[in-house]
Coordinates of C-alpha atoms (C1' of nucleotides) in Angstrom, one line a residue:
Chain U
M91 CA 8.5 13.1 21.9
K92 CA 9.2 10.8 19.1
T93 CA 10.4 8.2 21.5
S94 CA 7.4 8.3 23.7
F95 CA 5.1 8.1 20.8
L96 CA 6.9 5.1 19.3
V97 CA 6.9 3.3 22.6
D98 CA 3.2 3.9 23.1
C99 CA 2.2 2.8 19.6
F100 CA 4.7 -0.1 19.2
P101 CA 5.5 -1.5 22.6
N102 CA 7.4 -4.4 21.0
L103 CA 10.1 -2.5 19.3
E104 CA 13.7 -3.1 20.6
K105 CA 15.3 -0.2 22.5
E106 CA 18.2 0.1 20.0
L107 CA 15.7 0.3 17.2
V108 CA 13.8 3.1 18.9
A109 CA 17.0 4.9 19.3
E110 CA 17.9 4.5 15.7
I111 CA 14.5 5.7 14.5
E112 CA 14.9 8.6 16.9
Q113 CA 18.1 9.4 15.2
Y114 CA 17.2 9.0 11.6
S115 CA 13.6 10.0 11.3
S116 CA 12.1 13.5 10.9
I117 CA 8.9 15.0 12.0
K118 CA 6.9 17.1 9.6
N119 CA 3.6 18.9 9.8
F120 CA 1.1 19.0 7.0
E121 CA -1.9 21.1 6.3
A122 CA -5.2 19.6 5.3
K123 CA -5.4 18.4 1.7
E124 CA -1.7 18.5 1.3
Y125 CA -0.1 15.8 -0.9
I126 CA 2.5 13.6 0.7
V127 CA 3.0 11.5 -2.4
K128 CA 1.7 12.0 -5.9
E129 CA 1.3 9.1 -8.3
G130 CA 4.4 8.9 -10.5
E131 CA 6.8 10.5 -8.0
F132 CA 9.6 8.7 -6.3
I133 CA 9.3 7.8 -2.7
R134 CA 12.1 8.4 -0.3
S135 CA 10.5 7.8 3.0
L136 CA 8.0 5.8 4.9
P137 CA 5.4 7.9 6.6
I138 CA 4.0 7.0 10.0
V139 CA 1.0 9.1 11.2
L140 CA 1.5 10.6 14.6
D141 CA -1.6 12.8 14.4
G142 CA -4.3 13.4 11.8
S143 CA -5.3 11.1 8.9
I144 CA -4.2 10.4 5.4
K145 CA -6.1 9.1 2.4
V146 CA -4.3 6.8 0.0
Y147 CA -5.8 6.3 -3.4
S148 CA -4.9 5.0 -6.8
T149 CA -6.1 5.8 -10.3
E150 CA -7.0 3.7 -13.3
D151 CA -7.7 5.6 -16.6
T152 CA -9.4 8.7 -15.4
M153 CA -10.9 7.0 -12.4
Q154 CA -9.6 7.4 -8.9
F155 CA -10.5 5.2 -6.0
L156 CA -9.8 4.9 -2.4
L157 CA -7.3 2.3 -1.1
Y158 CA -7.4 3.1 2.6
Y159 CA -7.1 5.6 5.3
I160 CA -4.1 5.8 7.5
S161 CA -4.8 7.1 10.9
S162 CA -2.7 7.8 14.0
G163 CA -0.3 5.0 14.7
A164 CA -0.4 3.3 11.3
S165 CA 2.0 3.4 8.5
C166 CA 1.6 3.6 4.7
I167 CA 2.1 0.1 3.7
Y168 CA 2.3 0.9 0.1
S169 CA 5.5 2.7 0.7
F170 CA 6.9 -0.6 1.9
A171 CA 6.3 -2.0 -1.5
H172 CA 8.7 0.7 -2.7
T173 CA 11.3 -0.4 -0.2
F174 CA 12.0 -3.3 -2.6
N175 CA 11.7 -1.8 -6.0
N176 CA 12.8 1.7 -6.9
E177 CA 9.9 2.5 -9.1
P178 CA 7.7 5.6 -9.0
A179 CA 4.6 5.5 -6.8
E180 CA 1.5 4.0 -8.2
F181 CA -0.6 5.7 -5.7
S182 CA -1.2 9.1 -4.2
A183 CA -1.4 10.0 -0.5
I184 CA -3.0 13.2 0.7
T185 CA -3.8 14.5 4.2
E186 CA -7.5 14.6 5.1
V187 CA -6.9 17.1 7.9
K188 CA -4.0 18.9 9.5
S189 CA -1.5 16.1 10.3
T190 CA 1.8 15.3 11.8
L191 CA 3.9 12.6 10.3
M192 CA 7.1 10.9 11.2
L193 CA 9.2 10.2 8.1
L194 CA 11.6 7.2 8.1
P195 CA 14.1 7.3 5.2
L196 CA 13.6 4.2 3.0
E197 CA 17.3 3.2 3.0
R198 CA 17.1 2.9 6.8
V199 CA 13.9 1.0 6.6
R200 CA 15.6 -1.5 4.4
L201 CA 18.3 -2.0 7.0
W202 CA 15.9 -2.2 9.9
L203 CA 13.9 -4.9 8.2
K204 CA 17.0 -7.1 8.2
K205 CA 18.3 -6.1 11.5
Y206 CA 15.3 -6.0 13.7
P207 CA 12.8 -8.9 13.7
S208 CA 10.3 -6.6 15.7
F209 CA 10.4 -4.1 12.9
A210 CA 9.7 -6.7 10.3
S211 CA 6.8 -8.1 12.3
M212 CA 5.4 -4.6 12.7
V213 CA 5.5 -4.2 8.9
L214 CA 3.9 -7.6 8.5
N215 CA 1.1 -6.6 10.8
D216 CA 0.5 -3.5 8.8
Y217 CA 0.5 -5.5 5.6
Q218 CA -2.1 -7.8 7.0
K219 CA -4.3 -5.0 8.2
H220 CA -4.2 -3.2 4.8
Y221 CA -4.8 -6.5 3.0
T222 CA -7.9 -7.1 5.0
D223 CA -9.1 -3.6 4.3
L224 CA -8.6 -4.0 0.6
L225 CA -10.3 -7.3 0.7
H226 CA -13.2 -5.7 2.5
T227 CA -13.4 -3.1 -0.2
T228 CA -13.3 -5.7 -2.9
K229 CA -16.0 -7.8 -1.3
Q230 CA -18.2 -4.6 -1.0
V231 CA -17.7 -3.8 -4.7
I232 CA -18.4 -7.3 -5.9
C233 CA -21.2 -8.3 -3.6
Y234 CA -23.2 -5.2 -2.7
N235 CA -24.9 -2.3 -4.5
L236 CA -24.0 1.3 -4.2
E237 CA -26.5 2.0 -1.4
D238 CA -24.9 -0.5 0.9
R239 CA -21.4 0.6 -0.1
L240 CA -22.3 4.2 0.5
I241 CA -23.6 3.5 4.0
D242 CA -20.5 1.4 4.8
Y243 CA -18.3 4.2 3.5
L244 CA -20.1 6.9 5.5
K245 CA -20.0 4.8 8.7
T246 CA -16.3 4.1 8.3
K247 CA -15.6 7.7 7.7
A248 CA -17.7 8.8 10.7
E249 CA -15.7 6.4 12.8
I250 CA -12.4 7.7 11.6
E251 CA -13.4 11.3 12.1
K252 CA -15.0 10.4 15.4
S253 CA -18.1 12.4 14.4
T254 CA -21.4 11.5 12.7
L255 CA -21.6 14.9 11.1
L256 CA -19.5 14.7 7.9
K257 CA -18.5 17.7 5.8
I258 CA -17.8 16.1 2.5
S259 CA -19.1 16.9 -1.0
H260 CA -21.0 14.5 -3.2
Q261 CA -18.2 14.7 -5.7
E262 CA -15.6 13.6 -3.3
I263 CA -17.7 10.6 -2.2
A264 CA -18.3 9.7 -5.8
D265 CA -14.5 9.8 -6.5
N266 CA -13.8 7.5 -3.5
L267 CA -16.4 5.0 -4.5
G268 CA -15.6 5.1 -8.2
T269 CA -18.9 6.5 -9.4
S270 CA -20.4 9.8 -10.4
R271 CA -21.8 12.7 -8.4
E272 CA -25.3 12.5 -9.7
V273 CA -25.5 8.9 -8.6
I274 CA -24.4 9.8 -5.1
T275 CA -27.0 12.5 -4.9
R276 CA -29.6 10.1 -6.0
V277 CA -28.6 7.4 -3.5
L278 CA -28.2 9.8 -0.7
K279 CA -31.8 10.9 -1.2
K280 CA -32.9 7.3 -1.0
L281 CA -30.9 6.8 2.2
G282 CA -32.5 10.0 3.5
K283 CA -36.0 8.5 2.9
N284 CA -35.0 5.3 4.7
Q285 CA -33.8 7.3 7.8
K286 CA -30.2 6.1 7.3
V287 CA -28.8 9.6 6.9
E288 CA -29.9 13.2 7.1
Q289 CA -28.5 16.0 4.9
M290 CA -28.1 19.2 6.8
G291 CA -27.1 22.0 4.5
R292 CA -23.9 20.8 2.9
K293 CA -23.2 18.2 5.6
I294 CA -24.3 14.7 6.0
K295 CA -25.4 13.3 9.3
V296 CA -25.1 9.5 9.7
L297 CA -27.9 8.1 11.8
Chain A
M42 CA 14.7 -32.8 -3.2
K43 CA 13.2 -30.3 -0.8
T44 CA 16.5 -28.6 -0.4
S45 CA 17.2 -28.3 -4.1
F46 CA 13.8 -26.9 -4.7
L47 CA 14.2 -24.3 -1.9
V48 CA 17.6 -23.2 -3.1
D49 CA 16.2 -22.9 -6.7
C50 CA 13.2 -20.9 -5.7
F51 CA 14.6 -18.8 -2.9
P52 CA 18.3 -18.3 -3.5
N53 CA 18.5 -15.8 -0.7
L54 CA 17.6 -18.1 2.2
E55 CA 20.3 -18.8 4.7
K56 CA 21.8 -22.3 4.8
E57 CA 20.7 -23.0 8.4
L58 CA 17.2 -21.9 7.5
V59 CA 17.1 -24.3 4.6
A60 CA 18.2 -27.1 6.9
E61 CA 15.5 -26.3 9.4
I62 CA 12.8 -26.2 6.7
E63 CA 14.2 -29.5 5.5
Q64 CA 13.8 -30.9 9.0
Y65 CA 10.4 -29.6 9.9
S66 CA 8.4 -29.4 6.7
S67 CA 6.5 -32.2 5.0
I68 CA 5.7 -32.9 1.4
K69 CA 2.2 -33.9 0.4
N70 CA 0.5 -34.7 -2.9
F71 CA -3.0 -33.5 -3.7
E72 CA -5.4 -34.6 -6.4
A73 CA -7.1 -32.0 -8.6
K74 CA -10.0 -30.2 -6.9
E75 CA -8.9 -31.3 -3.4
Y76 CA -9.4 -28.9 -0.5
I77 CA -6.3 -27.7 1.3
V78 CA -8.2 -25.4 3.6
K79 CA -11.9 -24.8 4.0
E80 CA -13.3 -21.6 5.3
G81 CA -13.9 -21.9 9.0
E82 CA -11.3 -24.5 9.6
F83 CA -8.1 -23.9 11.6
I84 CA -4.8 -23.6 9.8
R85 CA -1.8 -25.4 11.1
S86 CA 0.6 -25.0 8.2
L87 CA 1.8 -22.7 5.6
P88 CA 1.7 -24.3 2.1
I89 CA 4.3 -23.6 -0.5
V90 CA 3.5 -24.9 -4.0
L91 CA 6.2 -27.2 -5.4
D92 CA 4.1 -28.3 -8.4
G93 CA 0.6 -27.6 -9.7
S94 CA -1.6 -24.7 -8.7
I95 CA -4.0 -23.6 -6.0
K96 CA -7.1 -21.4 -6.1
V97 CA -7.7 -19.3 -3.1
Y98 CA -11.1 -17.7 -2.7
S99 CA -13.4 -16.2 -0.1
T100 CA -17.1 -16.0 0.3
E101 CA -19.5 -13.3 1.2
D102 CA -23.2 -14.2 1.8
T103 CA -23.7 -16.9 -0.8
M104 CA -21.3 -15.4 -3.2
Q105 CA -17.8 -16.7 -3.7
F106 CA -15.0 -14.9 -5.4
L107 CA -11.5 -15.5 -6.4
L108 CA -8.6 -14.0 -4.3
Y109 CA -5.6 -15.4 -6.2
Y110 CA -3.9 -18.3 -7.7
I111 CA -0.8 -19.8 -6.1
S112 CA 1.5 -21.4 -8.6
S113 CA 4.8 -23.1 -8.3
G114 CA 7.2 -21.3 -6.1
A115 CA 4.7 -19.2 -4.3
S116 CA 3.2 -19.4 -0.8
C117 CA -0.3 -18.8 0.5
I118 CA 0.1 -15.5 2.0
Y119 CA -3.3 -15.7 3.6
S120 CA -2.0 -18.4 5.9
F121 CA 0.5 -15.9 7.2
A122 CA -2.2 -13.8 8.5
H123 CA -3.1 -16.7 10.6
T124 CA 0.5 -16.9 11.9
F125 CA -0.4 -14.0 14.1
N126 CA -4.0 -14.8 15.1
N127 CA -5.4 -18.2 15.9
E128 CA -8.7 -17.7 14.2
P129 CA -10.4 -20.0 11.8
A130 CA -9.6 -19.4 8.1
E131 CA -11.7 -16.8 6.3
F132 CA -10.9 -18.3 2.9
S133 CA -10.8 -21.6 1.1
A134 CA -7.9 -23.1 -0.9
I135 CA -8.4 -25.8 -3.4
T136 CA -6.1 -27.4 -5.9
E137 CA -6.8 -26.7 -9.5
V138 CA -4.9 -29.7 -10.8
K139 CA -2.8 -32.5 -9.2
S140 CA -0.3 -30.7 -7.0
T141 CA 2.6 -31.2 -4.7
L142 CA 2.9 -29.0 -1.7
M143 CA 5.4 -28.4 1.0
L144 CA 3.8 -27.7 4.4
L145 CA 5.6 -25.6 6.9
P146 CA 4.2 -25.9 10.5
L147 CA 2.9 -22.5 11.6
E148 CA 4.7 -22.6 15.0
R149 CA 8.0 -23.0 13.1
V150 CA 7.0 -20.2 10.7
R151 CA 6.5 -17.9 13.7
L152 CA 10.0 -18.7 14.9
W153 CA 11.7 -18.4 11.6
L154 CA 10.1 -15.0 11.0
K155 CA 12.0 -13.7 14.1
K156 CA 15.2 -15.6 13.6
Y157 CA 15.8 -15.3 9.9
P158 CA 15.6 -11.9 8.2
S159 CA 15.7 -13.6 4.8
F160 CA 12.6 -15.5 5.7
A161 CA 10.7 -12.4 6.7
S162 CA 11.7 -10.7 3.5
M163 CA 10.5 -13.6 1.5
V164 CA 7.2 -13.3 3.3
L165 CA 7.1 -9.5 2.7
N166 CA 7.7 -10.1 -1.0
D167 CA 4.8 -12.5 -1.2
Y168 CA 2.6 -10.1 0.7
Q169 CA 3.4 -7.4 -1.8
K170 CA 2.7 -9.7 -4.7
H171 CA -0.6 -10.7 -3.4
Y172 CA -1.5 -7.2 -2.5
T173 CA -0.8 -6.1 -6.0
D174 CA -2.9 -8.9 -7.3
L175 CA -5.9 -8.0 -5.2
L176 CA -5.5 -4.4 -6.1
H177 CA -5.6 -5.4 -9.7
T178 CA -8.8 -7.3 -9.1
T179 CA -10.3 -4.4 -7.3
K180 CA -9.4 -2.0 -10.1
Q181 CA -10.9 -4.4 -12.6
V182 CA -14.1 -4.6 -10.7
I183 CA -14.5 -0.9 -10.2
C184 CA -13.3 0.4 -13.5
Y185 CA -14.1 -2.2 -16.2
N186 CA -17.2 -4.0 -17.4
L187 CA -17.6 -7.7 -17.4
E188 CA -16.4 -8.2 -21.0
D189 CA -13.0 -6.7 -20.1
R190 CA -12.8 -8.5 -16.8
L191 CA -13.7 -11.8 -18.5
I192 CA -11.0 -11.4 -21.1
D193 CA -8.5 -10.5 -18.4
Y194 CA -9.5 -13.5 -16.4
L195 CA -9.2 -15.9 -19.3
K196 CA -5.9 -14.6 -20.3
T197 CA -4.5 -14.8 -16.8
K198 CA -5.9 -18.3 -16.5
A199 CA -4.3 -19.3 -19.8
E200 CA -1.0 -18.0 -18.6
I201 CA -1.1 -20.0 -15.4
E202 CA -2.1 -23.2 -17.2
K203 CA 0.4 -22.5 -19.9
S204 CA -2.3 -23.3 -22.5
T205 CA -4.8 -21.2 -24.4
L206 CA -7.3 -24.0 -24.5
L207 CA -9.2 -23.9 -21.2
K208 CA -11.4 -26.6 -19.8
I209 CA -13.7 -24.7 -17.5
S210 CA -17.5 -24.4 -17.1
H211 CA -19.4 -21.2 -17.4
Q212 CA -20.6 -21.7 -13.9
E213 CA -17.1 -21.8 -12.5
I214 CA -16.1 -18.6 -14.3
A215 CA -19.2 -16.9 -13.0
D216 CA -18.3 -17.9 -9.5
N217 CA -14.8 -16.6 -9.8
L218 CA -16.0 -13.3 -11.2
G219 CA -19.0 -12.9 -8.9
T220 CA -21.7 -13.0 -11.5
S221 CA -24.1 -15.6 -12.9
R222 CA -23.8 -18.3 -15.4
E223 CA -26.2 -16.9 -18.0
V224 CA -24.3 -13.6 -18.1
I225 CA -21.0 -15.5 -18.8
T226 CA -22.7 -17.4 -21.6
R227 CA -24.0 -14.1 -23.0
V228 CA -20.7 -12.3 -22.8
L229 CA -18.7 -15.2 -24.1
K230 CA -20.9 -15.2 -27.2
K231 CA -20.1 -11.5 -27.7
L232 CA -16.4 -12.2 -27.3
G233 CA -16.8 -15.0 -29.8
K234 CA -18.3 -12.5 -32.3
N235 CA -15.4 -10.1 -31.8
Q236 CA -12.8 -12.9 -32.4
K237 CA -11.4 -12.7 -28.8
V238 CA -12.2 -16.3 -27.9
E239 CA -13.6 -19.4 -29.6
Q240 CA -15.7 -22.0 -27.9
M241 CA -14.9 -25.5 -29.0
G242 CA -17.2 -28.0 -27.4
R243 CA -17.0 -27.4 -23.7
K244 CA -13.6 -25.8 -23.9
I245 CA -12.7 -22.2 -24.5
K246 CA -9.8 -21.1 -26.7
V247 CA -8.3 -17.8 -26.0
L248 CA -7.2 -16.1 -29.2
Chain J
dC264 C1' -27.8 -48.1 -24.4
dA265 C1' -31.0 -45.3 -21.8
dA266 C1' -31.8 -42.3 -18.2
dA267 C1' -30.1 -38.8 -15.4
dA268 C1' -27.4 -35.1 -14.4
dA269 C1' -24.7 -31.4 -15.6
dC270 C1' -23.9 -27.9 -18.7
dA271 C1' -25.1 -24.4 -22.2
dG272 C1' -28.1 -21.3 -24.8
dT273 C1' -31.8 -18.0 -25.2
dG274 C1' -35.6 -14.5 -24.9
dA275 C1' -37.9 -11.4 -22.0
dC276 C1' -38.0 -8.4 -18.5
dA277 C1' -36.5 -5.7 -14.0
dT278 C1' -33.2 -2.8 -12.2
dA279 C1' -29.0 -0.3 -11.0
dT280 C1' -26.0 2.6 -12.6
dG281 C1' -23.9 5.9 -16.0
dC282 C1' -24.5 10.0 -18.5
dT283 C1' -26.3 14.5 -20.5
dA284 C1' -28.1 18.6 -20.0
dC285 C1' -30.0 21.5 -17.5
dT286 C1' -32.0 24.1 -13.1
dT287 C1' -31.8 25.3 -8.3
dT288 C1' -29.5 26.1 -3.9
dA289 C1' -26.0 27.3 -0.6
dC290 C1' -22.3 29.8 0.9
dA291 C1' -18.1 32.7 1.0
dG292 C1' -16.3 37.2 0.0
dC293 C1' -17.3 41.6 -1.0
Chain T
dG241 C1' -27.4 42.2 1.8
dC242 C1' -25.7 41.2 -3.0
dT243 C1' -23.5 38.2 -6.1
dG244 C1' -20.5 34.7 -8.3
dT245 C1' -19.1 30.2 -7.8
dA246 C1' -19.2 25.7 -6.4
dA247 C1' -22.3 22.2 -5.0
dA248 C1' -26.5 19.8 -5.2
dG249 C1' -30.8 18.4 -7.4
dT250 C1' -33.5 16.4 -11.2
dA251 C1' -35.6 14.4 -15.4
dG252 C1' -34.8 11.4 -19.0
dC253 C1' -32.7 8.2 -21.5
dA254 C1' -29.0 4.4 -22.6
dT255 C1' -26.8 0.4 -21.2
dA256 C1' -24.9 -3.4 -18.5
dT257 C1' -26.0 -6.8 -15.6
dG258 C1' -29.2 -9.8 -12.8
dT259 C1' -32.8 -13.0 -13.0
dC260 C1' -36.5 -16.2 -14.5
dA261 C1' -38.2 -19.7 -17.0
dC262 C1' -37.5 -22.6 -20.2
dT263 C1' -35.2 -25.5 -24.1
dG264 C1' -31.4 -27.9 -26.0
dT265 C1' -27.0 -30.4 -25.6
dT266 C1' -23.3 -33.1 -23.8
dT267 C1' -21.4 -36.1 -20.5
dT268 C1' -21.7 -39.5 -17.0
dT269 C1' -23.1 -43.6 -15.1
dG270 C1' -25.9 -47.5 -13.8

DNA sequence: CAAAAACAGTGACATATGCTACTTTACAGC
DNA sequence: GCTGTAAAGTAGCATATGTCACTGTTTTTG
């Protein structure tokens, strides 16, 4: 099962590498909203999402904000950073829904990076993807107002969840965008007027 | 000369790799404010800064904003992204001052990434550094007001230039922080009152 | 040196967002 | 169906930032 998934997702990995991953990694199931890493803890493994999705965020002062989502087939690049230094995590990772993860022990990851070029290049690809994501976020924050960012956020979220009907509280959106609940309520009403979204009970429909 | 620099900056590189870099790379001198890459152009080489410093920025609509500075010993990670895809650059890189760069041809970089684990790990280190920088920028933008960001910007700049007396126009600061000139003038005056900076003619002294 | 260009300063006003303090609504569990 | 709790809505005000229109100052250059 591990093998077939690995081969599917990363067709370029060497055979021996797949065998090693098979041998040293473990599979773990997580409930929705379960923490995988909490800021300040030490990281011992690199998670790769087999099924489900994970939200990775960081905090500054009392504010939290979204770094990126990891969905099926992707890894948590930020854990890679901790492959090199042995410092406590400066981010938290929490499952969005029930998820299945493959956990690769960090000390093995360190070895594989040296031994297998294909592994290093997979990591580089992930780094690039996450860098681009973060760059997108940064551009959004600098160049656009909340209304645009909110729409962008909702559309992205709808894509990830493969549904335009989102069950999410104003508070959680506010946290992810680094603003306050009232503001989200206000902007959502404005988006409603402009036919961009529709609020149905406690859910949000992206139009 | 190339060799000694490489060995100094990256003591972990294999001997054969250093020899190959020696063989295939070229050294080029740039004037201040000279473009190395312009957004939309194709990239053919990976620059490593031997001397001087480079500003890398991106634009969105009409707005430009700072991604990071590359100073002596560092590489332009964004060029790595283009090692994998052959798309035109989505960023611009310009020298801040007179600089000397070592240019590694991208097709060689691709080979070295596979062949030399030490090269891949150097790249990963750079990626991590730049990711952290961008994360810092993002946090700044989300969590702090312009006054704080401006001070942070000026201090960083002073560090890079190894001088607390900065020769930079309000307009350029505004561009880098994604705001407008008048606002920078206003905030700088406030910072002056609070003894954080001092404006001397057309230069800014960071206190 | 004089004129032009670039840069800086300023007041006035518009607006987006943040925040407080409250009311109202929806929904889960009994 | 009730009811308590969490979520959502709302009014009103404070503030930071964006923008306009203009003046003043420094630097460049012909």
